[in-house]
PDB file of C-alpha atoms in Angstrom:
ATOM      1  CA  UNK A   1       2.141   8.795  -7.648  1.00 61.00           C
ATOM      2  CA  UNK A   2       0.854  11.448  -9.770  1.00 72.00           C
ATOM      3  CA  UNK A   3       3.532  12.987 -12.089  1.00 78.00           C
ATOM      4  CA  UNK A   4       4.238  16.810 -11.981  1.00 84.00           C
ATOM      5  CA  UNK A   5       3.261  17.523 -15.445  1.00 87.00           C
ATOM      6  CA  UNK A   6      -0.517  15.677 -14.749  1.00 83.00           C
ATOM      7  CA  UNK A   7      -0.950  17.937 -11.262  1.00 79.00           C
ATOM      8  CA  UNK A   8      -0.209  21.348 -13.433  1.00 84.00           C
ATOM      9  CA  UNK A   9      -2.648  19.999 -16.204  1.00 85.00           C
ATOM     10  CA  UNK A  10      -5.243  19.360 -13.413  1.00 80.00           C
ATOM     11  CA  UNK A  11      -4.269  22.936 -12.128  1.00 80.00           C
ATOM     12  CA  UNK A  12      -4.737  24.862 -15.533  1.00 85.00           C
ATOM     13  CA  UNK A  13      -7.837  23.075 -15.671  1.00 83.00           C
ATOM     14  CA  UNK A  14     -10.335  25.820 -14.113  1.00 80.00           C
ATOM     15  CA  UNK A  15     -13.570  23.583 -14.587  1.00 81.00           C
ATOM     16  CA  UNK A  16     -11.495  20.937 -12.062  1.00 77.00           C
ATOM     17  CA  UNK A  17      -9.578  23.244  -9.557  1.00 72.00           C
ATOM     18  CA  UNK A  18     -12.791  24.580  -7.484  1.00 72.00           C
ATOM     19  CA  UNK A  19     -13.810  20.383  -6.838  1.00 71.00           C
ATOM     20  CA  UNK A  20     -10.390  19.770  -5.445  1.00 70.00           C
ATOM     21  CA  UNK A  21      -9.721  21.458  -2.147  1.00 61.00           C
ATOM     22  CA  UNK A  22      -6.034  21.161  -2.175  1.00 56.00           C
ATOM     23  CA  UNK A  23      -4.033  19.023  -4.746  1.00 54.00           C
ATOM     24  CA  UNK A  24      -1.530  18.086  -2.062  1.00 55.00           C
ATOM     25  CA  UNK A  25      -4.701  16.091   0.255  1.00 54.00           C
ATOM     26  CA  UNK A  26      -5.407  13.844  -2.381  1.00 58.00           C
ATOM     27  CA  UNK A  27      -4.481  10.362  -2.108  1.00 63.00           C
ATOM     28  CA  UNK A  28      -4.257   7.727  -4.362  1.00 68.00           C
ATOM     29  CA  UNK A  29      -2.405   5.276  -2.774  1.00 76.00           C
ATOM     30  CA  UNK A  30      -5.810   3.581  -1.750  1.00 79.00           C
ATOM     31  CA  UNK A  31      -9.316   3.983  -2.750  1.00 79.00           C
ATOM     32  CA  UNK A  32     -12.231   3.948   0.136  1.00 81.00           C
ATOM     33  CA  UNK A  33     -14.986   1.243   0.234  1.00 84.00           C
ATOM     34  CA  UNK A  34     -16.971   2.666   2.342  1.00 84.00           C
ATOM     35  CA  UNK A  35     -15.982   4.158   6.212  1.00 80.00           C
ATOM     36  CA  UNK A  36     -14.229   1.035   7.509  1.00 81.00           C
ATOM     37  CA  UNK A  37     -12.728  -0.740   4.063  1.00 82.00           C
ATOM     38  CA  UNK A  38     -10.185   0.641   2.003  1.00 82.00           C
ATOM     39  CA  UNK A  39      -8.299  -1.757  -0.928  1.00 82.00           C
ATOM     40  CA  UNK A  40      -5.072  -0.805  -2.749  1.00 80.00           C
ATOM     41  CA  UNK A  41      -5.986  -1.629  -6.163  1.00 79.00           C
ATOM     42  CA  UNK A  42      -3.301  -4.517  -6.024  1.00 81.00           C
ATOM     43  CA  UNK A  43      -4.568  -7.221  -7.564  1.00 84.00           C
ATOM     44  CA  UNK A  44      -2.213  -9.721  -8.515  1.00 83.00           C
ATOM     45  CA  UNK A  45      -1.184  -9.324  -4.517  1.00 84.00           C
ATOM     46  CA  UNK A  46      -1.962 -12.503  -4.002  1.00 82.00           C
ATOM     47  CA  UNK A  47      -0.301 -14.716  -6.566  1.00 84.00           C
ATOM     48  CA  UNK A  48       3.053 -12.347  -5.681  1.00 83.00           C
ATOM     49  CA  UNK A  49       3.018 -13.331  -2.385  1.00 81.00           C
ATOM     50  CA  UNK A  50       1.801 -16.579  -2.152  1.00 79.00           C
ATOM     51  CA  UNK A  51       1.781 -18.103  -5.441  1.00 80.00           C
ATOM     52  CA  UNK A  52       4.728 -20.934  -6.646  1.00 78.00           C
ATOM     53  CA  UNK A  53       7.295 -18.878  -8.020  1.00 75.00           C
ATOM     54  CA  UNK A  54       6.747 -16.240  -5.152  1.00 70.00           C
ATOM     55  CA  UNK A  55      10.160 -17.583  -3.368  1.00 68.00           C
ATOM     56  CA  UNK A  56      13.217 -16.030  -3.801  1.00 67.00           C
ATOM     57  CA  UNK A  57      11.274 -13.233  -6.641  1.00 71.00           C
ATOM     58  CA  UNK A  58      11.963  -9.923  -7.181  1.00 82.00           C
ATOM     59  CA  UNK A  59       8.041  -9.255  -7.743  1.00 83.00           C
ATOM     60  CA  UNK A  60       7.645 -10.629  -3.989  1.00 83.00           C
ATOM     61  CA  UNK A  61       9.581  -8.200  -2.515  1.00 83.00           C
ATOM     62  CA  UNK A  62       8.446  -5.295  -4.710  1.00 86.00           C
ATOM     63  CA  UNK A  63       4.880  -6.229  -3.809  1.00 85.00           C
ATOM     64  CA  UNK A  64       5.673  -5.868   0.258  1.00 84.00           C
ATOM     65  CA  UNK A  65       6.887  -2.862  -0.382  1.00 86.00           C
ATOM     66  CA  UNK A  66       4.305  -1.540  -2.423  1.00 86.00           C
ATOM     67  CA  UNK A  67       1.519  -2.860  -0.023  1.00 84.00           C
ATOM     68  CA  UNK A  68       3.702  -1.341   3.091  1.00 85.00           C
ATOM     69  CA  UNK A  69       3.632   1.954   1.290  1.00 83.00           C
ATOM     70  CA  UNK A  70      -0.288   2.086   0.650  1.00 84.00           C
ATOM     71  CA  UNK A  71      -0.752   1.015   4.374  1.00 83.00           C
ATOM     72  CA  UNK A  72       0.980   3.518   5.329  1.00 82.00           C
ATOM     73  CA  UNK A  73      -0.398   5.931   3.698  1.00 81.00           C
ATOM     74  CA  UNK A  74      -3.842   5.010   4.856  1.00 82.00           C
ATOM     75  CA  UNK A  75      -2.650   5.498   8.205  1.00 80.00           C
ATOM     76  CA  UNK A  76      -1.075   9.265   7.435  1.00 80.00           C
ATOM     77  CA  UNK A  77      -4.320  10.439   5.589  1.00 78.00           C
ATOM     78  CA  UNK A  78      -6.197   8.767   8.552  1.00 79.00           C
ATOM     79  CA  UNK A  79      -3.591  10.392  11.251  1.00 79.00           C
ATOM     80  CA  UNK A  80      -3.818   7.415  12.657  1.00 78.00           C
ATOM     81  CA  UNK A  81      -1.649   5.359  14.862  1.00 74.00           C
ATOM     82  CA  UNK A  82      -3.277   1.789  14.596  1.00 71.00           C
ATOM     83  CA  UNK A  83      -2.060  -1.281  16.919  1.00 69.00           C
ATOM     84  CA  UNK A  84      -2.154  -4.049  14.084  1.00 61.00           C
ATOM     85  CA  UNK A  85      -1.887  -7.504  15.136  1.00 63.00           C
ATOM     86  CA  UNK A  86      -0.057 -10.416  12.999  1.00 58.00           C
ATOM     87  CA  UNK A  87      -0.115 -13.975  13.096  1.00 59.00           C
ATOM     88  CA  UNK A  88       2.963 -15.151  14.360  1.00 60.00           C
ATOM     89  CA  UNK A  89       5.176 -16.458  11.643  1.00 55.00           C
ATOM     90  CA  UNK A  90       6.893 -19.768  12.224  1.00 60.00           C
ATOM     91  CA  UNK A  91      10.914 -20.301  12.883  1.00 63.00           C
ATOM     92  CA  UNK A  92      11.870 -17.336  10.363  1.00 59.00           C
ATOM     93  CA  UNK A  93      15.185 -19.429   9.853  1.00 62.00           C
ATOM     94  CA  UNK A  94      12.804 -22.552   8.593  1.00 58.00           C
ATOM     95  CA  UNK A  95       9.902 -20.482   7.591  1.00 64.00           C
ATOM     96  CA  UNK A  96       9.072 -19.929   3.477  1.00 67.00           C
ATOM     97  CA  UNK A  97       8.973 -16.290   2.247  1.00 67.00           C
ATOM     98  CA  UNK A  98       5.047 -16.552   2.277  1.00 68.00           C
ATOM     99  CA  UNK A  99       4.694 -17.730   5.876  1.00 70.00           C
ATOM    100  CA  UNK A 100       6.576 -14.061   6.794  1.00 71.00           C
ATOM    101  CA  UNK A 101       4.529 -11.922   4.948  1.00 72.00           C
ATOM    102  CA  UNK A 102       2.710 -10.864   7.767  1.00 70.00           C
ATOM    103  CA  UNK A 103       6.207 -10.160   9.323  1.00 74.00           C
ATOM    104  CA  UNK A 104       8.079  -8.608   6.782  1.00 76.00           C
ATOM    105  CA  UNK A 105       4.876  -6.519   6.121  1.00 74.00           C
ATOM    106  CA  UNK A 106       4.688  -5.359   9.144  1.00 73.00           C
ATOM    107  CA  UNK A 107       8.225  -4.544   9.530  1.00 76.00           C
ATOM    108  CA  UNK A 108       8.067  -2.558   6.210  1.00 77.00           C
ATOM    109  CA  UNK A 109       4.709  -0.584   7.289  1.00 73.00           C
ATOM    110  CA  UNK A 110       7.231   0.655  10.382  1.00 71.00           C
ATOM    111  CA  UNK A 111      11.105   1.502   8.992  1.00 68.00           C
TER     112      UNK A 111
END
């Protein structure tokens, strides 16, 4: 997120203010590829989620939630309602933190 005191100096800044339609209809949660791909700008996503000392980390579970967040918000600024489809995950009593991501992502995009 953008703090206050950066959207006021954007806002005093009259060579800026008549590009921007509206301050509150940017987004920078994600940044658009082109019209069908979007990425996050999350790069270490990956090794978070997946990587050896991904079970039982704080980072993994800050990293769902971060990536839950951005998908989100792709779907607000799209007003869009998607139907996303997941692998299912394995036994979640036997399954590792990295076979639920799909899950718990899921599950985060929604509550």
């Amino acid at each position: 997120p953008v703090s206050k005191e950066m959207v006021n100096h954007i806002k005093c800044d009259v060579s800026v203010v008549p590009r921007i339609g509206a301050l509150r209809e940017m987004n920078l949660e994600f940044f658009p590829v082109d019209s069908q791909v979007f990425i996050t700008d999350h790069e270490n996503a990956m090794e978070e989620l997946c990587g050896q000392s991904a079970e039982d980390s704080r980072k993994f579970d800050t990293c769902l939630q971060t990536m839950a967040t951005r998908i989100a918000t792709v779907f607000a600024s799209l007003k869009e309602l998607p139907f996303v489809r997941y692998r299912a995950a394995r036994d979640p009593d036997t399954a590792h933190d990295r076979e639920l991501v799909p899950s718990k992502l899921a599950s985060a995009i929604w509550d």
